[in-house]
Short mmCIF file of C-alpha atoms in Angstrom, two decimals:
data_model
loop_
_atom_site.label_atom_id
_atom_site.label_comp_id
_atom_site.label_asym_id
_atom_site.label_seq_id
_atom_site.Cartn_x
_atom_site.Cartn_y
_atom_site.Cartn_z
CA MET A 1 0.00 0.00 0.00
CA PRO A 2 1.44 3.44 -0.88
CA ARG A 3 2.79 5.23 2.18
CA LEU A 4 0.53 8.31 1.82
CA LEU A 5 -2.63 6.18 1.56
CA ASN A 6 -1.51 4.22 4.59
CA VAL A 7 -0.97 7.45 6.50
CA MET A 8 -4.48 8.65 5.65
CA LEU A 9 -6.10 5.38 6.63
CA VAL A 10 -4.23 5.27 9.92
CA CYS A 11 -5.23 8.86 10.65
CA LEU A 12 -8.90 8.26 9.91
CA MET A 13 -9.46 4.74 11.21
CA MET A 14 -7.32 4.62 14.33
CA LEU A 15 -8.99 3.13 17.39
CA ILE A 16 -7.72 3.27 20.92
CA GLY A 17 -8.27 -0.11 22.53
CA ALA A 18 -10.62 -2.86 21.46
CA GLY A 19 -13.32 -2.48 24.08
CA VAL A 20 -16.39 -0.33 24.46
CA PRO A 21 -15.56 3.40 24.42
CA ALA A 22 -15.48 4.91 27.88
CA VAL A 23 -18.27 7.23 28.88
CA ALA A 24 -17.38 10.89 29.15
CA LYS A 25 -17.33 11.14 32.92
CA ASP A 26 -14.81 8.26 33.13
CA ILE A 27 -12.14 9.88 30.96
CA THR A 28 -9.32 11.89 32.48
CA ILE A 29 -6.38 13.31 30.56
CA ASP A 30 -3.45 12.95 32.94
CA GLY A 31 -0.62 14.36 30.86
CA ILE A 32 0.90 15.12 27.48
CA ARG A 33 4.45 14.90 26.16
CA PHE A 34 6.31 15.85 23.00
CA GLY A 35 9.53 14.30 21.70
CA GLN A 36 11.73 14.47 18.62
CA ASN A 37 13.47 11.65 16.74
CA GLY A 38 15.04 12.89 13.53
CA THR A 39 12.26 14.50 11.50
CA THR A 40 9.54 12.70 13.44
CA THR A 41 7.67 14.49 16.23
CA ARG A 42 6.06 12.18 18.77
CA PHE A 43 2.95 13.29 20.69
CA VAL A 44 1.89 11.21 23.69
CA LEU A 45 -1.41 11.65 25.50
CA ASP A 46 -2.02 9.94 28.85
CA VAL A 47 -5.67 8.95 29.35
CA SER A 48 -7.27 7.17 32.27
CA SER A 49 -9.15 4.60 30.18
CA GLU A 50 -9.66 3.35 26.65
CA ALA A 51 -11.53 5.64 24.24
CA THR A 52 -12.18 6.02 20.52
CA PRO A 53 -10.74 9.29 19.16
CA SER A 54 -11.44 11.22 16.01
CA ILE A 55 -8.28 12.60 14.39
CA PHE A 56 -8.32 14.89 11.38
CA LEU A 57 -6.31 17.62 9.69
CA LEU A 58 -7.14 21.24 8.90
CA ALA A 59 -5.27 23.62 6.59
CA ASP A 60 -4.45 27.33 6.57
CA PRO A 61 -3.11 27.25 9.21
CA TYR A 62 -1.85 23.68 9.40
CA ARG A 63 -3.42 21.80 12.32
CA VAL A 64 -3.94 18.32 13.73
CA VAL A 65 -7.22 18.01 15.63
CA ILE A 66 -7.91 15.25 18.14
CA ASP A 67 -11.47 14.84 19.44
CA LEU A 68 -12.22 12.62 22.43
CA PRO A 69 -15.33 11.96 24.51
CA GLU A 70 -15.88 14.70 27.09
CA ALA A 71 -12.93 14.58 29.47
CA ASN A 72 -11.39 16.07 32.58
CA TRP A 73 -8.03 17.76 31.96
CA ARG A 74 -5.75 17.12 34.93
CA THR A 75 -2.41 18.24 33.47
CA ASN A 76 -0.99 21.29 35.23
CA GLY A 77 1.02 23.96 33.46
CA ASP A 78 2.11 24.30 29.86
CA VAL A 79 4.17 21.56 28.24
CA LYS A 80 6.97 22.55 25.86
CA THR A 81 6.38 21.43 22.28
CA SER A 82 9.04 20.23 19.86
CA GLY A 83 9.66 19.42 16.21
CA VAL A 84 6.94 20.35 13.75
CA VAL A 85 4.42 21.18 16.53
CA ASP A 86 4.38 24.88 17.29
CA GLY A 87 1.79 24.91 20.06
CA TYR A 88 -1.39 23.33 21.34
CA ARG A 89 -4.78 24.19 22.84
CA HIS A 90 -7.50 22.12 24.42
CA GLY A 91 -10.96 22.33 25.92
CA LEU A 92 -14.60 21.33 25.65
CA PHE A 93 -15.55 21.92 22.02
CA SER A 94 -19.21 20.94 22.31
CA PRO A 95 -21.28 18.85 24.70
CA GLY A 96 -19.68 15.40 24.67
CA VAL A 97 -16.57 16.37 22.66
CA TYR A 98 -13.21 17.33 24.18
CA ARG A 99 -10.82 18.79 21.59
CA ILE A 100 -7.04 19.07 21.41
CA VAL A 101 -5.59 21.20 18.61
CA LEU A 102 -1.94 20.89 17.60
CA ASP A 103 -0.65 23.89 15.62
CA LEU A 104 1.95 22.86 13.03
CA LYS A 105 4.89 24.92 11.83
CA ALA A 106 4.62 23.32 8.37
CA PRO A 107 2.49 20.68 6.61
CA ALA A 108 2.74 17.28 8.30
CA THR A 109 0.70 14.09 8.53
CA ILE A 110 0.21 11.25 10.98
CA ALA A 111 2.84 8.70 9.95
CA ASN A 112 1.95 6.25 12.70
CA SER A 113 -0.41 5.93 15.64
CA PHE A 114 -0.85 3.34 18.34
CA THR A 115 -1.80 2.81 21.96
CA LEU A 116 0.12 1.48 24.90
CA PRO A 117 -1.44 -0.27 27.91
CA PRO A 118 -0.88 0.97 31.46
CA ASN A 119 2.38 0.15 33.21
CA GLY A 120 3.81 1.05 36.56
CA GLN A 121 4.49 4.66 35.58
CA TYR A 122 1.80 5.57 33.02
CA SER A 123 -1.87 4.92 32.35
CA HIS A 124 -3.29 4.26 28.87
CA ARG A 125 -1.38 6.20 26.22
CA LEU A 126 -2.29 7.48 22.78
CA VAL A 127 0.82 7.96 20.62
CA LEU A 128 0.99 9.94 17.36
CA ASP A 129 4.09 10.17 15.17
CA ILE A 130 3.89 13.30 13.03
CA GLU A 131 6.17 13.71 10.01
CA PRO A 132 6.69 16.64 7.61
CA THR A 133 5.14 16.36 4.17
CA SER A 134 4.43 18.52 1.14
CA ARG A 135 1.55 20.96 1.03
CA SER A 136 -0.16 19.00 -1.74
CA SER A 137 0.03 15.76 0.26
CA PHE A 138 -1.24 17.57 3.35
CA LEU A 139 -4.23 19.01 1.47
CA SER A 140 -5.05 15.55 0.13
CA ALA A 141 -5.01 14.22 3.68
CA VAL A 142 -7.28 17.07 4.80
CA GLN A 143 -9.85 16.08 2.19
CA SER A 144 -9.66 12.44 3.21
CA SER A 145 -10.11 13.32 6.87
CA LYS A 146 -13.63 14.57 6.16
CA SER A 147 -14.78 10.95 6.25
CA GLU A 148 -17.12 9.71 8.95
CA ARG A 149 -15.79 10.19 12.46
CA PRO A 150 -16.84 8.61 15.76
CA SER A 151 -19.74 10.39 17.44
CA PHE A 152 -19.76 10.97 21.16
CA ALA A 153 -22.82 11.08 23.38
CA SER A 154 -23.55 14.51 24.79
CA ALA A 155 -23.04 14.95 28.50
CA SER A 156 -26.20 15.29 30.56
CA VAL A 157 -25.88 19.05 30.99
CA PRO A 158 -28.84 21.39 30.35
CA ASP A 159 -28.58 23.22 27.04
CA VAL A 160 -28.61 26.91 27.94
CA THR A 161 -28.62 27.83 24.25
CA ALA A 162 -31.99 26.19 23.48
CA PRO A 163 -34.76 28.74 22.85
CA ARG A 164 -37.16 29.20 25.74
CA LYS A 165 -40.64 30.64 25.92
CA ARG A 166 -40.61 34.39 26.27
CA ILE A 167 -41.89 35.69 29.59
CA SER A 168 -44.55 38.32 29.08
CA GLY A 169 -43.49 41.83 30.03
CA LYS A 170 -39.77 41.06 30.26
CA ARG A 171 -37.06 42.21 27.89
CA VAL A 172 -34.75 39.44 26.66
CA VAL A 173 -31.01 40.01 27.15
CA VAL A 174 -28.39 37.52 25.95
CA ILE A 175 -24.94 37.66 27.58
CA ASP A 176 -22.05 36.14 25.63
CA ALA A 177 -18.90 35.17 27.52
CA GLY A 178 -16.23 35.27 24.82
CA HIS A 179 -13.96 32.38 23.82
CA GLY A 180 -14.14 29.10 25.77
CA GLY A 181 -13.03 25.47 25.47
CA PRO A 182 -10.06 25.07 23.11
CA ASP A 183 -10.14 28.82 22.41
CA PRO A 184 -8.64 30.30 25.63
CA GLY A 185 -8.43 33.92 24.52
CA ASN A 186 -5.72 36.13 26.00
CA LEU A 187 -3.43 35.10 28.83
CA GLY A 188 -2.42 38.11 30.84
CA VAL A 189 0.01 38.95 33.60
CA ILE A 190 -2.10 37.34 36.34
CA GLY A 191 -1.91 33.92 34.67
CA VAL A 192 -5.66 33.47 34.13
CA HIS A 193 -7.04 32.98 30.61
CA GLU A 194 -9.56 35.41 29.19
CA LYS A 195 -12.19 32.68 28.79
CA ILE A 196 -12.28 32.19 32.57
CA VAL A 197 -12.26 35.90 33.47
CA VAL A 198 -15.07 36.85 31.10
CA LEU A 199 -17.24 33.90 32.11
CA GLU A 200 -17.20 35.16 35.70
CA ILE A 201 -18.01 38.70 34.55
CA ALA A 202 -20.87 37.41 32.37
CA ARG A 203 -22.30 35.47 35.30
CA ALA A 204 -22.13 38.59 37.46
CA ILE A 205 -23.99 40.59 34.80
CA ARG A 206 -26.61 37.84 34.50
CA ASP A 207 -27.18 37.80 38.25
CA GLU A 208 -27.36 41.59 38.47
CA LEU A 209 -29.96 41.79 35.69
CA ASN A 210 -31.97 38.91 37.13
CA LYS A 211 -32.18 40.65 40.51
CA THR A 212 -34.25 43.44 38.96
CA GLY A 213 -37.01 41.07 37.87
CA ARG A 214 -37.33 43.09 34.67
CA TYR A 215 -35.32 40.90 32.33
CA GLN A 216 -35.25 37.40 30.93
CA VAL A 217 -31.51 36.72 30.76
CA HIS A 218 -29.79 33.98 28.77
CA MET A 219 -26.11 33.13 28.36
CA THR A 220 -24.44 31.70 25.28
CA ARG A 221 -22.36 29.58 27.65
CA ASP A 222 -22.38 29.08 31.40
CA ARG A 223 -19.35 26.77 31.55
CA ASP A 224 -15.98 26.41 29.83
CA ILE A 225 -17.22 25.34 26.40
CA PHE A 226 -16.69 26.65 22.86
CA HIS A 227 -19.23 28.14 20.47
CA PRO A 228 -18.34 29.26 16.91
CA VAL A 229 -18.71 32.98 16.25
CA ARG A 230 -21.79 32.49 14.07
CA GLU A 231 -23.46 30.32 16.70
CA ARG A 232 -23.17 33.06 19.32
CA PHE A 233 -25.35 35.56 17.49
CA ARG A 234 -27.62 32.74 16.30
CA ILE A 235 -28.30 31.96 19.96
CA ALA A 236 -29.37 35.56 20.50
CA ARG A 237 -31.68 35.38 17.51
CA ARG A 238 -33.19 32.08 18.63
CA HIS A 239 -34.07 33.69 21.94
CA HIS A 240 -35.54 36.70 20.07
CA ALA A 241 -33.19 38.88 22.09
CA ASP A 242 -33.83 42.58 22.59
CA LEU A 243 -30.15 43.11 23.42
CA PHE A 244 -26.92 41.12 22.97
CA ILE A 245 -23.79 41.84 25.04
CA SER A 246 -20.53 40.00 24.28
CA VAL A 247 -17.97 40.22 27.09
CA HIS A 248 -14.21 40.07 26.42
CA ALA A 249 -10.89 41.20 27.94
CA ASP A 250 -8.18 42.75 25.80
CA SER A 251 -4.41 42.32 25.57
CA ILE A 252 -1.66 44.49 24.10
CA LYS A 253 2.14 44.68 24.08
CA ASN A 254 2.18 47.95 26.00
CA PRO A 255 1.60 47.02 29.69
CA ASN A 256 0.63 50.59 30.55
CA VAL A 257 -2.59 50.50 28.51
CA SER A 258 -5.69 49.81 30.60
CA GLY A 259 -9.41 50.44 30.82
CA ALA A 260 -12.73 49.23 29.47
CA SER A 261 -14.08 49.98 26.00
CA VAL A 262 -17.29 49.28 24.08
CA TYR A 263 -17.48 48.24 20.42
CA ASN A 264 -20.20 48.49 17.82
CA LEU A 265 -20.25 46.80 14.43
CA SER A 266 -18.86 48.62 11.43
CA GLU A 267 -17.31 47.36 8.21
CA THR A 268 -14.71 50.10 8.69
CA ALA A 269 -12.62 50.11 11.86
CA SER A 270 -12.61 53.36 13.80
CA ASP A 271 -8.85 53.16 14.41
CA ARG A 272 -5.83 50.87 14.23
CA GLU A 273 -6.51 49.29 17.62
CA ALA A 274 -10.09 48.49 16.63
CA ALA A 275 -8.84 46.78 13.48
CA ARG A 276 -6.27 44.83 15.51
CA LEU A 277 -8.92 43.63 17.94
CA ALA A 278 -11.30 42.59 15.16
CA ALA A 279 -8.58 40.64 13.39
CA ARG A 280 -7.79 38.73 16.57
CA GLU A 281 -11.35 38.10 17.76
CA ASN A 282 -12.50 36.93 14.34
CA LYS A 283 -9.88 34.17 14.47
CA SER A 284 -11.65 32.36 17.32
CA ASP A 285 -13.07 29.67 15.04
CA VAL A 286 -9.64 28.95 13.55
CA ILE A 287 -8.09 28.74 17.00
CA ALA A 288 -10.67 26.20 18.16
CA GLY A 289 -10.19 23.96 15.12
CA VAL A 290 -13.32 24.81 13.14
CA ASN A 291 -13.23 23.81 9.48
CA LEU A 292 -13.98 27.15 7.87
CA ALA A 293 -14.41 25.51 4.46
CA GLU A 294 -17.69 24.10 5.78
CA ALA A 295 -19.02 27.49 6.92
CA ASP A 296 -22.27 28.59 5.36
CA ASP A 297 -23.00 31.96 3.82
CA ASP A 298 -24.64 33.51 6.89
CA VAL A 299 -22.09 36.29 7.09
CA SER A 300 -22.50 37.38 3.49
CA SER A 301 -26.29 37.42 3.78
CA ILE A 302 -26.10 39.22 7.09
CA LEU A 303 -23.85 41.89 5.64
CA ILE A 304 -26.58 42.55 3.09
CA ASP A 305 -29.17 42.71 5.86
CA LEU A 306 -27.08 45.32 7.64
CA ALA A 307 -28.89 47.80 5.46
CA GLN A 308 -31.24 47.71 8.45
CA ARG A 309 -29.60 50.76 9.87
CA GLU A 310 -32.06 50.98 12.75
CA THR A 311 -30.48 48.01 14.54
CA MET A 312 -27.04 49.57 14.26
CA ASN A 313 -28.36 52.88 15.53
CA PHE A 314 -29.89 51.20 18.57
CA SER A 315 -26.60 49.38 19.16
CA ALA A 316 -24.71 52.67 19.14
CA GLN A 317 -27.31 54.20 21.46
CA TYR A 318 -26.82 51.43 24.01
CA ALA A 319 -23.02 51.65 23.68
CA ASN A 320 -23.08 55.39 24.44
CA ILE A 321 -25.16 54.79 27.57
CA LEU A 322 -22.95 51.90 28.68
CA VAL A 323 -19.80 54.01 28.36
CA GLN A 324 -21.38 56.67 30.59
CA GLU A 325 -22.36 54.14 33.26
CA LEU A 326 -19.04 52.32 33.19
CA GLY A 327 -17.28 55.63 33.71
CA ARG A 328 -18.80 56.00 37.19
CA ASP A 329 -16.91 53.08 38.78
CA VAL A 330 -14.87 51.24 36.13
CA PRO A 331 -11.52 52.39 34.64
CA LEU A 332 -12.01 53.40 31.01
CA LEU A 333 -9.77 53.38 27.98
CA GLN A 334 -9.16 56.88 26.63
CA ARG A 335 -11.04 56.23 23.38
CA THR A 336 -13.86 54.24 24.91
CA HIS A 337 -16.49 53.87 22.17
CA ARG A 338 -15.08 52.19 19.06
CA PHE A 339 -16.22 50.50 15.87
CA ALA A 340 -14.91 47.33 14.20
CA ASN A 341 -15.95 44.55 11.84
CA LEU A 342 -16.58 41.98 14.59
CA GLY A 343 -18.25 38.76 13.48
CA VAL A 344 -19.96 38.19 16.82
CA LEU A 345 -22.00 41.39 16.40
CA LYS A 346 -23.50 40.57 13.00
CA ALA A 347 -27.06 39.69 13.99
CA PRO A 348 -29.06 42.02 11.72
CA ASP A 349 -32.06 42.35 14.01
CA VAL A 350 -30.57 42.37 17.54
CA PRO A 351 -28.89 45.49 18.96
CA SER A 352 -25.43 44.25 19.93
CA VAL A 353 -22.28 45.49 21.64
CA LEU A 354 -18.92 43.99 22.56
CA LEU A 355 -17.67 45.01 26.00
CA GLU A 356 -13.91 44.84 26.50
CA ALA A 357 -13.88 44.85 30.30
CA GLY A 358 -10.22 45.82 30.53
CA TYR A 359 -6.67 44.73 29.70
CA LEU A 360 -5.22 41.49 31.01
CA THR A 361 -1.74 42.78 30.14
CA ASN A 362 -1.99 45.58 32.72
CA LYS A 363 -1.48 44.18 36.22
CA SER A 364 -3.81 46.48 38.15
CA ASN A 365 -6.49 46.39 35.44
CA ALA A 366 -6.30 42.59 35.22
CA ARG A 367 -6.64 42.25 38.98
CA PHE A 368 -9.63 44.59 38.95
CA ILE A 369 -11.64 42.75 36.31
CA ASN A 370 -10.75 39.38 37.90
CA SER A 371 -11.89 40.48 41.38
CA SER A 372 -15.36 40.13 42.90
CA ASP A 373 -15.44 43.91 43.45
CA GLY A 374 -14.49 44.63 39.85
CA ARG A 375 -17.05 42.17 38.49
CA LYS A 376 -19.72 43.72 40.70
CA LYS A 377 -18.97 47.25 39.47
CA ILE A 378 -19.00 46.15 35.83
CA ALA A 379 -22.27 44.26 36.33
CA GLN A 380 -23.91 47.20 38.08
CA ALA A 381 -22.86 49.52 35.25
CA VAL A 382 -24.37 47.14 32.69
CA ARG A 383 -27.59 46.95 34.71
CA ARG A 384 -27.89 50.74 34.94
CA ALA A 385 -27.16 51.11 31.23
CA THR A 386 -29.71 48.42 30.34
CA ASP A 387 -32.37 50.10 32.48
CA ARG A 388 -31.74 53.47 30.83
CA TYR A 389 -31.68 51.99 27.35
CA PHE A 390 -35.02 50.21 27.65
CA GLN A 391 -36.57 53.24 29.32
CA GLN A 392 -35.66 55.14 26.16
CA MET A 393 -37.14 52.34 24.04
CA VAL A 394 -40.43 52.64 25.93
CA ALA A 395 -40.40 56.39 25.33
CA LEU A 396 -40.02 55.63 21.61
CA GLY A 397 -42.93 53.22 21.75
CA ARG A 398 -40.76 50.10 21.37
#
């Protein structure tokens, strides 16, 4: 059998163990290791029990993606990569699927894969040998890896994204905690990833709005899980949201920059920093290992629908109010209200803003937004802004 065909078949048909796949709650990832032998990079994954993985390749950038049943990650600290592997990320990709993404420095394929049984030092091990290849061979392997993959049962966790019946008399607000799962977002000077910081802020906002009794509040995620950019605004639309707030935390090379800012959608960035942020945030799907070649044409159709200028005007109105309320208790960036072509804000019929709570690369700012006091002040500002905004909507007969 030709070597390339063998590589593809191994990559697509590999099974760990011969028994029944372990259920999600029984799987623990205990450690990972990288090694180099000539041109071959070896990746070893320690798992607590046998499981059936799905392994496939994605191009532009070059990536190896490993999906497992939902797992607990028990490895502490970052592990140094080697050879053709430039870096890695991991996390809950969707209910029932735990994803590990290996970023490659150049095109490479799975030359060999096998499992090792437990011994005195290690538990079950999944071993991948990754070897450099040509771009054309890599792209062929990418196409082949679209074949049927193992499906994993979803964990028994309530789906917070499912549409729910609207409560009469209450405005619907959807809070989006940015990033999540294998897309960690920024890692700042306090050593906590953005996905964790913003989830806590989003929960604080949810609780603050719920306390008023005036709002029906939903979250795009209430745990460390990934949603593609398009899915985030789809969730808002499924809930027939009156307002969508996406919460993030920024990062920049200059450690002296700090403060919150609020973004509205625009095809033209308001400044260089807005363009930089949009370029980074719009890469979330790539970072999490989404096959962008399979994306539908929602964005193009939505850009046409953006002729509905009213929605954008309402978004800007809310952003102006939010900036004012944040300014009472929350440190602000000098140019606070900005515009950028952010994919998460492209729902054509839901007023939407992106709140950058602060900078994780500024020590005092990072500590503030990661503190209970900071979260409370941000949440209270959002509540005041939301109250004022909907009061204005009532005055307009909406």
